[in-house]
PDB file of C-alpha atoms in Angstrom:
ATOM      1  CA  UNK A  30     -47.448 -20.878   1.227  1.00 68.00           C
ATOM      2  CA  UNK A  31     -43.671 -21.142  -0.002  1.00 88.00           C
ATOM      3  CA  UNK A  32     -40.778 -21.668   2.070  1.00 94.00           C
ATOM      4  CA  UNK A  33     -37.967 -19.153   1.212  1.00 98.00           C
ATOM      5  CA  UNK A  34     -35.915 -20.648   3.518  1.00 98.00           C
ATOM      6  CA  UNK A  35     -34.865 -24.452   4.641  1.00 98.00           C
ATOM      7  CA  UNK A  36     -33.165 -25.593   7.114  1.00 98.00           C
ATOM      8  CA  UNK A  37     -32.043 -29.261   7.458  1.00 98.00           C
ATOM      9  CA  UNK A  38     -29.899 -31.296  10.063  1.00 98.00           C
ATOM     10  CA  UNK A  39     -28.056 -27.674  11.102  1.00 98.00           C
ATOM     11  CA  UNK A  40     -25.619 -28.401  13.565  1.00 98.00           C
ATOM     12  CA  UNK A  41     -22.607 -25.483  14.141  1.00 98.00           C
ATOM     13  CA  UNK A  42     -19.289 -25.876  15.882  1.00 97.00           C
ATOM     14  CA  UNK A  43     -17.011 -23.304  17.139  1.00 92.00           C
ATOM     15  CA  UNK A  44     -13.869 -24.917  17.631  1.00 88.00           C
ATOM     16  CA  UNK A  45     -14.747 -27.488  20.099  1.00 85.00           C
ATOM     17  CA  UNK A  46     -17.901 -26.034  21.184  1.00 93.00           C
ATOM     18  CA  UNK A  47     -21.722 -27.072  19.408  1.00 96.00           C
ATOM     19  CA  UNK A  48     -23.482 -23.915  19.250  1.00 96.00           C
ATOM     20  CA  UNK A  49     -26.903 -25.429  17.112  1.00 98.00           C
ATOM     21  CA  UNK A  50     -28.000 -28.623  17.513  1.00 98.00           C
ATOM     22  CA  UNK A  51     -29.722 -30.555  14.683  1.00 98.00           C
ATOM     23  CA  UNK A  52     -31.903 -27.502  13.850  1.00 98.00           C
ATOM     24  CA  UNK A  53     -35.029 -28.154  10.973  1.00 98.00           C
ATOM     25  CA  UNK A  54     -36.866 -25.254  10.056  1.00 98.00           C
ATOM     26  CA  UNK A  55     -38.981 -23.756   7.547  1.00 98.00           C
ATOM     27  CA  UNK A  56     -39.497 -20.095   6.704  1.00 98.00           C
ATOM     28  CA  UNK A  57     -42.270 -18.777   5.166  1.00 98.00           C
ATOM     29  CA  UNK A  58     -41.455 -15.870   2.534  1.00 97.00           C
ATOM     30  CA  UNK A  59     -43.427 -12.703   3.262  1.00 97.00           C
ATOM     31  CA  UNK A  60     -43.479 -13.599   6.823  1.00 98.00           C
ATOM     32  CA  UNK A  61     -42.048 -11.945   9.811  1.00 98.00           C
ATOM     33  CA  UNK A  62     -40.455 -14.743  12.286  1.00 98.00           C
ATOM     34  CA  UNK A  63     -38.941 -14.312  15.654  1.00 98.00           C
ATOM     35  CA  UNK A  64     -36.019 -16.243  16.881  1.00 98.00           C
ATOM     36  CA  UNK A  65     -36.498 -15.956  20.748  1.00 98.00           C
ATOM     37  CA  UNK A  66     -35.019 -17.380  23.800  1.00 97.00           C
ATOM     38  CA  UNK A  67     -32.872 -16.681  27.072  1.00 95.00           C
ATOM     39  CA  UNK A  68     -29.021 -15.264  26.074  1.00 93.00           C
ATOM     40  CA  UNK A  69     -26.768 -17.648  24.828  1.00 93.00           C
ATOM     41  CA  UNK A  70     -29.242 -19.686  23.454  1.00 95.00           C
ATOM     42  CA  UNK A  71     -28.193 -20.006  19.916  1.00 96.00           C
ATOM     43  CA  UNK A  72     -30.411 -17.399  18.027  1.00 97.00           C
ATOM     44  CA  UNK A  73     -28.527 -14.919  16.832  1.00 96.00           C
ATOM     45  CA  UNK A  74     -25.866 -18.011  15.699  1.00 97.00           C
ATOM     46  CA  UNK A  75     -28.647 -19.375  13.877  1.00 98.00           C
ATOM     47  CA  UNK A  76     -29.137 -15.597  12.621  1.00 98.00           C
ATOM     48  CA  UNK A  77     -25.656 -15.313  10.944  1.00 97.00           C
ATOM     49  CA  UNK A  78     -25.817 -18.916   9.366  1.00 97.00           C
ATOM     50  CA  UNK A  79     -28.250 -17.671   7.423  1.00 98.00           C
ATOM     51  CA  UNK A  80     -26.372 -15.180   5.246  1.00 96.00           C
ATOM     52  CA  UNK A  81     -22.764 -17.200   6.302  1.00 97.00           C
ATOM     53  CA  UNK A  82     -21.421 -13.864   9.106  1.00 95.00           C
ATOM     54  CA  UNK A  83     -20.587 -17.119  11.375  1.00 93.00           C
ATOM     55  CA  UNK A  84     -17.695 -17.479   8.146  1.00 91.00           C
ATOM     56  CA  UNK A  85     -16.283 -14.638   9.583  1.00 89.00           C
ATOM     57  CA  UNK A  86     -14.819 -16.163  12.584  1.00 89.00           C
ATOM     58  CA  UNK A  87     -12.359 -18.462  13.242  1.00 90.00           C
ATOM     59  CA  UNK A  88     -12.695 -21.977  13.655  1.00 91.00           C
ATOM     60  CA  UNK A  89     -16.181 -22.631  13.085  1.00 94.00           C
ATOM     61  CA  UNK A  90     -17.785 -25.401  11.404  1.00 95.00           C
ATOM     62  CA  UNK A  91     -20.613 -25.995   9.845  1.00 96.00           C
ATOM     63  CA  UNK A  92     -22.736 -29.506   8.769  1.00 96.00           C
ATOM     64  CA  UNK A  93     -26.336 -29.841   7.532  1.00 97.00           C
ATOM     65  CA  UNK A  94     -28.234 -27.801   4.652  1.00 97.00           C
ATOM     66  CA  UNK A  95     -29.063 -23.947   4.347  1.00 98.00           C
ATOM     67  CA  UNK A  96     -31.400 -23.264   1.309  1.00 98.00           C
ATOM     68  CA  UNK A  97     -32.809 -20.589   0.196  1.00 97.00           C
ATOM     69  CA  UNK A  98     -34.921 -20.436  -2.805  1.00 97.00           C
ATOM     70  CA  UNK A  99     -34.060 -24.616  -3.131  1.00 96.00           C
ATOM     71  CA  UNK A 100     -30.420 -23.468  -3.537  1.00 96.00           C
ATOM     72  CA  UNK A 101     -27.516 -24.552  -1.078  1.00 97.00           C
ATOM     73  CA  UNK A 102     -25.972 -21.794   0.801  1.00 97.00           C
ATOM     74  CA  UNK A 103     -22.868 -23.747   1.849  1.00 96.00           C
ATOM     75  CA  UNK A 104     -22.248 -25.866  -1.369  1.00 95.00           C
ATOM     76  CA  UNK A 105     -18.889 -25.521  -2.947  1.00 92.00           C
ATOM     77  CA  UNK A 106     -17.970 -22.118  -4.590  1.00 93.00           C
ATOM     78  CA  UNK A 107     -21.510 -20.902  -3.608  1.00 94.00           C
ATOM     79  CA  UNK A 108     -21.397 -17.041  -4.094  1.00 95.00           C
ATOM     80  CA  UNK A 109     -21.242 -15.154  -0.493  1.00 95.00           C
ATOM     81  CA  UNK A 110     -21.067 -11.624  -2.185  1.00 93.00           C
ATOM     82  CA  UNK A 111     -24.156 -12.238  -3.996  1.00 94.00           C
ATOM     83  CA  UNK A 112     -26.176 -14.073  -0.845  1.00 96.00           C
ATOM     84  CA  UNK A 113     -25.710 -10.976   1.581  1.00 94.00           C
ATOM     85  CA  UNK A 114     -27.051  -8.819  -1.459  1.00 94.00           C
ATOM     86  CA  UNK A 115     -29.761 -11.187  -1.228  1.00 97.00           C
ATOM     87  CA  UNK A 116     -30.334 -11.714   2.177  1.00 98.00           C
ATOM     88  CA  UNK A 117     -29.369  -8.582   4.279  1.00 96.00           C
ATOM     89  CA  UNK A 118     -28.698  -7.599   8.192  1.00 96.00           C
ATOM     90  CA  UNK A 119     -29.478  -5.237  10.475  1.00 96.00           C
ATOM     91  CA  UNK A 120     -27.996  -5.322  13.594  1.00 95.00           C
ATOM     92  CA  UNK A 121     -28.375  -4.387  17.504  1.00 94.00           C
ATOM     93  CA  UNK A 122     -26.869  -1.408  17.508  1.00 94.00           C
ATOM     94  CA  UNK A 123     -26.983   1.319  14.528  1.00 95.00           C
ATOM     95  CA  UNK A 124     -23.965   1.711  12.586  1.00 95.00           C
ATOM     96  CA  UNK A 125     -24.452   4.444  10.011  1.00 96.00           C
ATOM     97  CA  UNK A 126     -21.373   5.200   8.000  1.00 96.00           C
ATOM     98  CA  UNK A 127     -19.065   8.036   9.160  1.00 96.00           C
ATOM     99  CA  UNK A 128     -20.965  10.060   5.785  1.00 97.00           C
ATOM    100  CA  UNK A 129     -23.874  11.465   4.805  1.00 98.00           C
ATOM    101  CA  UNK A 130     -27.422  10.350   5.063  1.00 98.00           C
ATOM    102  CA  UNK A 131     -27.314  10.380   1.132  1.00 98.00           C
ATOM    103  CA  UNK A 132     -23.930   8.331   0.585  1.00 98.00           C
ATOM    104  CA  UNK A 133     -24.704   5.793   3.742  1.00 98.00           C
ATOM    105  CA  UNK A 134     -27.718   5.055   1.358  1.00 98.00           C
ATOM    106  CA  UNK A 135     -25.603   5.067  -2.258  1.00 98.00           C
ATOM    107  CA  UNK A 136     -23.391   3.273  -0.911  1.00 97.00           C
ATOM    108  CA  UNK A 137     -24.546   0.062  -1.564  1.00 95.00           C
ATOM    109  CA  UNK A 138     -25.390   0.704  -5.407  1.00 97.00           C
ATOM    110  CA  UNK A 139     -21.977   2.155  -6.083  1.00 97.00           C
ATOM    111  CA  UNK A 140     -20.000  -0.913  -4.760  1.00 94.00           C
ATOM    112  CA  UNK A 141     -22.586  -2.322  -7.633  1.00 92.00           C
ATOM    113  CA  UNK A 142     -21.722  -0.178 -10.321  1.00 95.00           C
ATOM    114  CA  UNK A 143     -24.710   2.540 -10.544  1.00 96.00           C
ATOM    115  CA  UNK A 144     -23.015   5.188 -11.115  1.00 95.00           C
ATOM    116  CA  UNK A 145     -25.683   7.479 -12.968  1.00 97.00           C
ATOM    117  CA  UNK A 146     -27.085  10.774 -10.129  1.00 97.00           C
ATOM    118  CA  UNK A 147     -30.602  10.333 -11.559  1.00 97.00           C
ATOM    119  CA  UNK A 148     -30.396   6.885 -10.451  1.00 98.00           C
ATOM    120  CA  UNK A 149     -29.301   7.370  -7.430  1.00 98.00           C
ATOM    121  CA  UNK A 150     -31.276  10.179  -6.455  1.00 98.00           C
ATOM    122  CA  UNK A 151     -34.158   7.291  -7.314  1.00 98.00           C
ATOM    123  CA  UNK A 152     -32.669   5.041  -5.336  1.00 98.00           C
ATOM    124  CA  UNK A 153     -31.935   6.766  -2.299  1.00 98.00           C
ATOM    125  CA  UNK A 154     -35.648   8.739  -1.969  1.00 98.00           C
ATOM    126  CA  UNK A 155     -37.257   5.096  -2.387  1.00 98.00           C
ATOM    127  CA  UNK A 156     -34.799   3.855   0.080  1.00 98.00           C
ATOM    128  CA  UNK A 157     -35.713   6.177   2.392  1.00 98.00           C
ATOM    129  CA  UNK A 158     -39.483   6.142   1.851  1.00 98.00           C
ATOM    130  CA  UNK A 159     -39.464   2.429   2.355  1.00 97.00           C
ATOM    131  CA  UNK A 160     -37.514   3.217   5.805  1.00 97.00           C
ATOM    132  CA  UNK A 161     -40.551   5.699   6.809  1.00 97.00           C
ATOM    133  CA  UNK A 162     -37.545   8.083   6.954  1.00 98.00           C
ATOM    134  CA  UNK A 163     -37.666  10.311   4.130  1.00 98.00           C
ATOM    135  CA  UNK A 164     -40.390  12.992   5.452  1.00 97.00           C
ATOM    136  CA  UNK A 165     -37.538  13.663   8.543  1.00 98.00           C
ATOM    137  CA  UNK A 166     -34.662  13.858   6.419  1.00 98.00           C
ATOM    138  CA  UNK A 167     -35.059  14.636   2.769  1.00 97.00           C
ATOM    139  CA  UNK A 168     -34.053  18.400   3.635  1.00 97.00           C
ATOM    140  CA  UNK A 169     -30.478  17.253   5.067  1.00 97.00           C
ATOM    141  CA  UNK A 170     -29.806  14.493   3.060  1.00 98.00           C
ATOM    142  CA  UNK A 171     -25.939  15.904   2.704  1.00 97.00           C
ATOM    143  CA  UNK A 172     -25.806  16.162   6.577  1.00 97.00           C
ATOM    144  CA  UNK A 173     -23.283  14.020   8.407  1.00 97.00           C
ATOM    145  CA  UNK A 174     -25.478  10.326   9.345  1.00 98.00           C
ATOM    146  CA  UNK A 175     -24.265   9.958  12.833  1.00 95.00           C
ATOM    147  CA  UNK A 176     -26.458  13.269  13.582  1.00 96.00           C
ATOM    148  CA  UNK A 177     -29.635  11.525  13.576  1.00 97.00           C
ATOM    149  CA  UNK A 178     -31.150  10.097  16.902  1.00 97.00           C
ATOM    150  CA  UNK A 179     -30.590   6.386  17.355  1.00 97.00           C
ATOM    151  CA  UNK A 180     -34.098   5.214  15.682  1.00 97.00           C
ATOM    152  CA  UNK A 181     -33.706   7.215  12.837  1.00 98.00           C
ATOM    153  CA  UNK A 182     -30.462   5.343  12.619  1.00 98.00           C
ATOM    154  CA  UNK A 183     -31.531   2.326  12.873  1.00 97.00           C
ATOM    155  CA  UNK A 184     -33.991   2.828  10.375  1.00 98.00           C
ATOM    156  CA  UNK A 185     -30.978   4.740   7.982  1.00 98.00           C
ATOM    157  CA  UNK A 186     -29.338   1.022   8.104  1.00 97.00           C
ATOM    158  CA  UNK A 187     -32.625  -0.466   6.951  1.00 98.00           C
ATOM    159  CA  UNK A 188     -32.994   2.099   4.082  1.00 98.00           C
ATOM    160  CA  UNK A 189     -29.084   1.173   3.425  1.00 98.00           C
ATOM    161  CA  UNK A 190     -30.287  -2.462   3.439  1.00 97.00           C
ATOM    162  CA  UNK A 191     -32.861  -1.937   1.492  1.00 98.00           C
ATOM    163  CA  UNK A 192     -31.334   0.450  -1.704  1.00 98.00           C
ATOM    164  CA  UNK A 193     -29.324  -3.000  -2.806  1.00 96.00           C
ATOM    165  CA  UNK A 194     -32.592  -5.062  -3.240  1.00 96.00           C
ATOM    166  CA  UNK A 195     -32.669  -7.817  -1.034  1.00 97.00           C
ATOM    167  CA  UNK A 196     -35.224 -10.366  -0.780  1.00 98.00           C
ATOM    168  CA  UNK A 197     -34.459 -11.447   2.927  1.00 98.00           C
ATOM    169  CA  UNK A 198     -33.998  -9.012   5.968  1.00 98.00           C
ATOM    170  CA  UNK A 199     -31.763 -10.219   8.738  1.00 98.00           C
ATOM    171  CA  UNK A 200     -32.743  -8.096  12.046  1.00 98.00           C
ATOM    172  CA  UNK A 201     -30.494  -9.260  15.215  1.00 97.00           C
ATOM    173  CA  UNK A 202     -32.943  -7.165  18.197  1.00 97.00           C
ATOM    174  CA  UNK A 203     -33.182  -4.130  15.505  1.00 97.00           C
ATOM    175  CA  UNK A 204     -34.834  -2.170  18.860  1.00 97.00           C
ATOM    176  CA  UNK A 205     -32.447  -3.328  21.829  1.00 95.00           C
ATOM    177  CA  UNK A 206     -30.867  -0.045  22.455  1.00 95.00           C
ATOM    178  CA  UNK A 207     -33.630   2.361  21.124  1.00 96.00           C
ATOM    179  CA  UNK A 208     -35.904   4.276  23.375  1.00 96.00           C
ATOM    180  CA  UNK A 209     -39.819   2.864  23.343  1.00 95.00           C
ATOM    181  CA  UNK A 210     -40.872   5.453  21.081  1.00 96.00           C
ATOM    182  CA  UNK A 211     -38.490   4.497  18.354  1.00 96.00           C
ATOM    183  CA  UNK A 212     -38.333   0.767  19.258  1.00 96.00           C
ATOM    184  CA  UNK A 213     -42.236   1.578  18.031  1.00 96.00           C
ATOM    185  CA  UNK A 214     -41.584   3.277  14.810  1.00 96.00           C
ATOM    186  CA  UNK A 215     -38.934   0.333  14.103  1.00 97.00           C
ATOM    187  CA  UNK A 216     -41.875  -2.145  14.941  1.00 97.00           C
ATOM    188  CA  UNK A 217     -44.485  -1.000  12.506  1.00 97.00           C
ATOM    189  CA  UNK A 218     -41.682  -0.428   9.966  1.00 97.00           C
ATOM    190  CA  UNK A 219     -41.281  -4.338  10.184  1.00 97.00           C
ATOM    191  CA  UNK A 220     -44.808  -4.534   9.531  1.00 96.00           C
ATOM    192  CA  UNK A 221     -44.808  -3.158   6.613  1.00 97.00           C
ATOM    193  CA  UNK A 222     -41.794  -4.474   4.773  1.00 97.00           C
ATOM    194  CA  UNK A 223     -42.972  -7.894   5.117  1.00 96.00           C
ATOM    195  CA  UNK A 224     -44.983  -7.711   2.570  1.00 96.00           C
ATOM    196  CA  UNK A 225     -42.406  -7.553   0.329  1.00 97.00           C
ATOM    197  CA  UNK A 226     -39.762  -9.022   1.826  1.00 97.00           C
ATOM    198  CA  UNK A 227     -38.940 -12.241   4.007  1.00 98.00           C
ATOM    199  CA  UNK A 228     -38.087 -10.923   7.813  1.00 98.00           C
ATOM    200  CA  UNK A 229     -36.291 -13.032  10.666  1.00 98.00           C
ATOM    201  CA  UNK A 230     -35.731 -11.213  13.895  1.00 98.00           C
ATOM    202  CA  UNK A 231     -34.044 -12.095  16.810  1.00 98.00           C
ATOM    203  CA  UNK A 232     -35.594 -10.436  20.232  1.00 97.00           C
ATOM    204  CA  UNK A 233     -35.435 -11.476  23.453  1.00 92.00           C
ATOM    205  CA  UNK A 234     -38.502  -9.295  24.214  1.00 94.00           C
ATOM    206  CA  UNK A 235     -41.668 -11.812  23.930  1.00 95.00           C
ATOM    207  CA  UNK A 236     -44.043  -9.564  23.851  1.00 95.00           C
ATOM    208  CA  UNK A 237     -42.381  -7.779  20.815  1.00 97.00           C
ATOM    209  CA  UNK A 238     -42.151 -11.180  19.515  1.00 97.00           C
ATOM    210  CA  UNK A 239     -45.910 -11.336  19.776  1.00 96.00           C
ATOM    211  CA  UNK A 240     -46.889  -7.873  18.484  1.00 96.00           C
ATOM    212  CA  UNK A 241     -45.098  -8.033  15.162  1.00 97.00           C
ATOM    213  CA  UNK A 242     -44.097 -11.743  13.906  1.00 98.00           C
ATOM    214  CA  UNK A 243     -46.370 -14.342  12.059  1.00 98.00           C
ATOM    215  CA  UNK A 244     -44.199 -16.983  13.130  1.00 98.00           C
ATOM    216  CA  UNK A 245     -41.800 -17.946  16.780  1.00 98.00           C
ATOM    217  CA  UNK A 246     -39.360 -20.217  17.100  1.00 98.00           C
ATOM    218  CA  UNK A 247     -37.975 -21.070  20.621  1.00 98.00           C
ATOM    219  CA  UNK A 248     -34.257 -21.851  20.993  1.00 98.00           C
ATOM    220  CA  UNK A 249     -32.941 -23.013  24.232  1.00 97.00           C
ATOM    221  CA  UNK A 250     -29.171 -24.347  24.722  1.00 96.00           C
ATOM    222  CA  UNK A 251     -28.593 -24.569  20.794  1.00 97.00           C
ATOM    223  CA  UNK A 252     -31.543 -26.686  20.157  1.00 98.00           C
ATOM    224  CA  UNK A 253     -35.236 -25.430  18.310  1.00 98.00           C
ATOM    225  CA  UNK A 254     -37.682 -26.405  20.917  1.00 98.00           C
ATOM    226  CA  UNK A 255     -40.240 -25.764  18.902  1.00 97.00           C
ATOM    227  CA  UNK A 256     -41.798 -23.253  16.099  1.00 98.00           C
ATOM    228  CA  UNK A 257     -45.311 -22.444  15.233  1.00 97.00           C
ATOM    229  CA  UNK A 258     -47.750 -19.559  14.408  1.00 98.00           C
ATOM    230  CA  UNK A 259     -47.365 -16.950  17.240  1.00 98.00           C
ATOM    231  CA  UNK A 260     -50.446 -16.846  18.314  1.00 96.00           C
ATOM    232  CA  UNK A 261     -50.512 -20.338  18.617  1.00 96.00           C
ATOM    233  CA  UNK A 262     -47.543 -20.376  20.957  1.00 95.00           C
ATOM    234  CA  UNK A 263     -47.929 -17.883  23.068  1.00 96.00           C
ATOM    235  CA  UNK A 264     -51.898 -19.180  23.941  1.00 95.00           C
ATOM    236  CA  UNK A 265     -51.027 -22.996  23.617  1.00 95.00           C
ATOM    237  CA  UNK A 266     -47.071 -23.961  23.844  1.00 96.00           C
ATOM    238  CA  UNK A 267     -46.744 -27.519  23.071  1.00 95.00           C
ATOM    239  CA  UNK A 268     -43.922 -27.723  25.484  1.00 96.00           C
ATOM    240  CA  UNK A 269     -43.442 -26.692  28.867  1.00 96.00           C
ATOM    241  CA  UNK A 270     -40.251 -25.326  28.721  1.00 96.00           C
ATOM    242  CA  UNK A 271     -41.628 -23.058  25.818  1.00 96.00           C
ATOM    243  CA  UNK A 272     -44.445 -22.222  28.034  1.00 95.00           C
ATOM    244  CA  UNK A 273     -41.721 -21.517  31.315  1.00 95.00           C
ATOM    245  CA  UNK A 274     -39.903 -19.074  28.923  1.00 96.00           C
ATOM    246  CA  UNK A 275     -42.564 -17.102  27.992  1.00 94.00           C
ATOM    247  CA  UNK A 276     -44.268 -16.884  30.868  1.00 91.00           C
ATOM    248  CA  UNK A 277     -41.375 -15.644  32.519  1.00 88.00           C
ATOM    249  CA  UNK A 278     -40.258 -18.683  34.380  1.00 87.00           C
ATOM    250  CA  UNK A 279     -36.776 -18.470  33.594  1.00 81.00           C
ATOM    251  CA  UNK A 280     -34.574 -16.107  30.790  1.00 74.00           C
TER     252      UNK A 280
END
């Protein structure tokens, strides 16, 4: 199986403070792979290196190697506008555009340059049908966004995410503030998309980290204690503080 992404030596700095610690990691493409461990662990850091968000604040500082597809992510004059096409986020809480359903998802092509309705009329039904959303929504697609329950929010960002063709879906606890019946719908959504795209999710729920991912990876004070096949890891953790955590020990 390929790696889409590699991660050598990672080590992160924000201002004085080392957020990642010598982090090596390999993700599989058409894989779903949680990033779990207590708060303030270093996951959702390791997230945002990933499409460079951690650029976006002051002061940090970044050493080792990001690839993705065998290509750099922090070499010189590597394009950021063209690796967050590429490699998209969804974050913990919804955040729909102050629009309509139609617009928060043709928004995304436009900035692009598709300009043509037909297209985007494509665009935003297969959008939308990837999200499992289209059946609840295709009769109010001019409808304010920010009328729609939370989960069919969340999964109105996904079809946003998904209308500029990424290849890598960034999920920082997608189902954190969603009610268990959405947090569901959200979870076999994730099932499905892996097949065609490459899916790392943060969650600090194990046993969502156990329903839907193919792969864990434990972080604990910045460091990657270890990564494996779930269902290798949560039956037989090769180290105990891996073991602690998801037993419940501590977190």
């Amino acid at each position: 199986m390929n790696s889409k992404v590699s991660v050598h030596g990672l080590n992160l700095f924000y201002k004085g403070f080392q957020a990642l610690r010598d982090i090596n990691l390999e993700i599989l493409a058409n894989r779903v792979t949680a990033l779990i461990g207590p708060s303030g662990c270093g996951k959702s850091t390791f997230l945002r290196t990933l499409n460079r968000m951690n650029d976006l604040y002051e002061g940090v500082r970044v050493q080792g190697r990001v690839l993705i597809d065998g290509d750099d992510i922090y070499r010189e004059r590597y394009d950021v506008m063209a690796l967050r096409k590429k490699v998209g986020m969804v974050f913990q809480k919804p955040n729909p555009f102050p629009m309509s359903i139609y617009d928060n998802v043709a928004y995304g092509p436009r900035v692009h340059g598709i300009k043509n309705r037909r297209r985007l009329d494509e665009i935003v039904e297969t959008s939308l049908r990837a999200a499992s959303l289209w059946d609840e929504v295709s009769d109010r697609l001019h409808r304010g966004a920010t009328g729609l329950s939370a989960g069919q929010q969340q999964r109105l960002c996904i079809a946003r995410l998904l209308a500029v063709e990424p290849e890598v879906l960034l999920m920082d606890e997608p189902t954190a503030t969603l009610d268990p019946i959405a947090a569901l719908k959200v979870e076999e959504l994730i099932r499905v998309l892996k097949h065609d795209y490459t899916i790392i999710m943060v969650t600090r729920n194990t046993r969502q980290a156990a329903r839907v991912s193919d792969y864990t990876a434990f972080f604990l004070a910045g460091e990657l204690v270890e990564h494996g096949m779930t269902g290798d890891m949560f039956t037989m953790p090769k180290d105990r503080r891996t073991e602690d955590y998801i037993t419940g020990r501590f977190g």
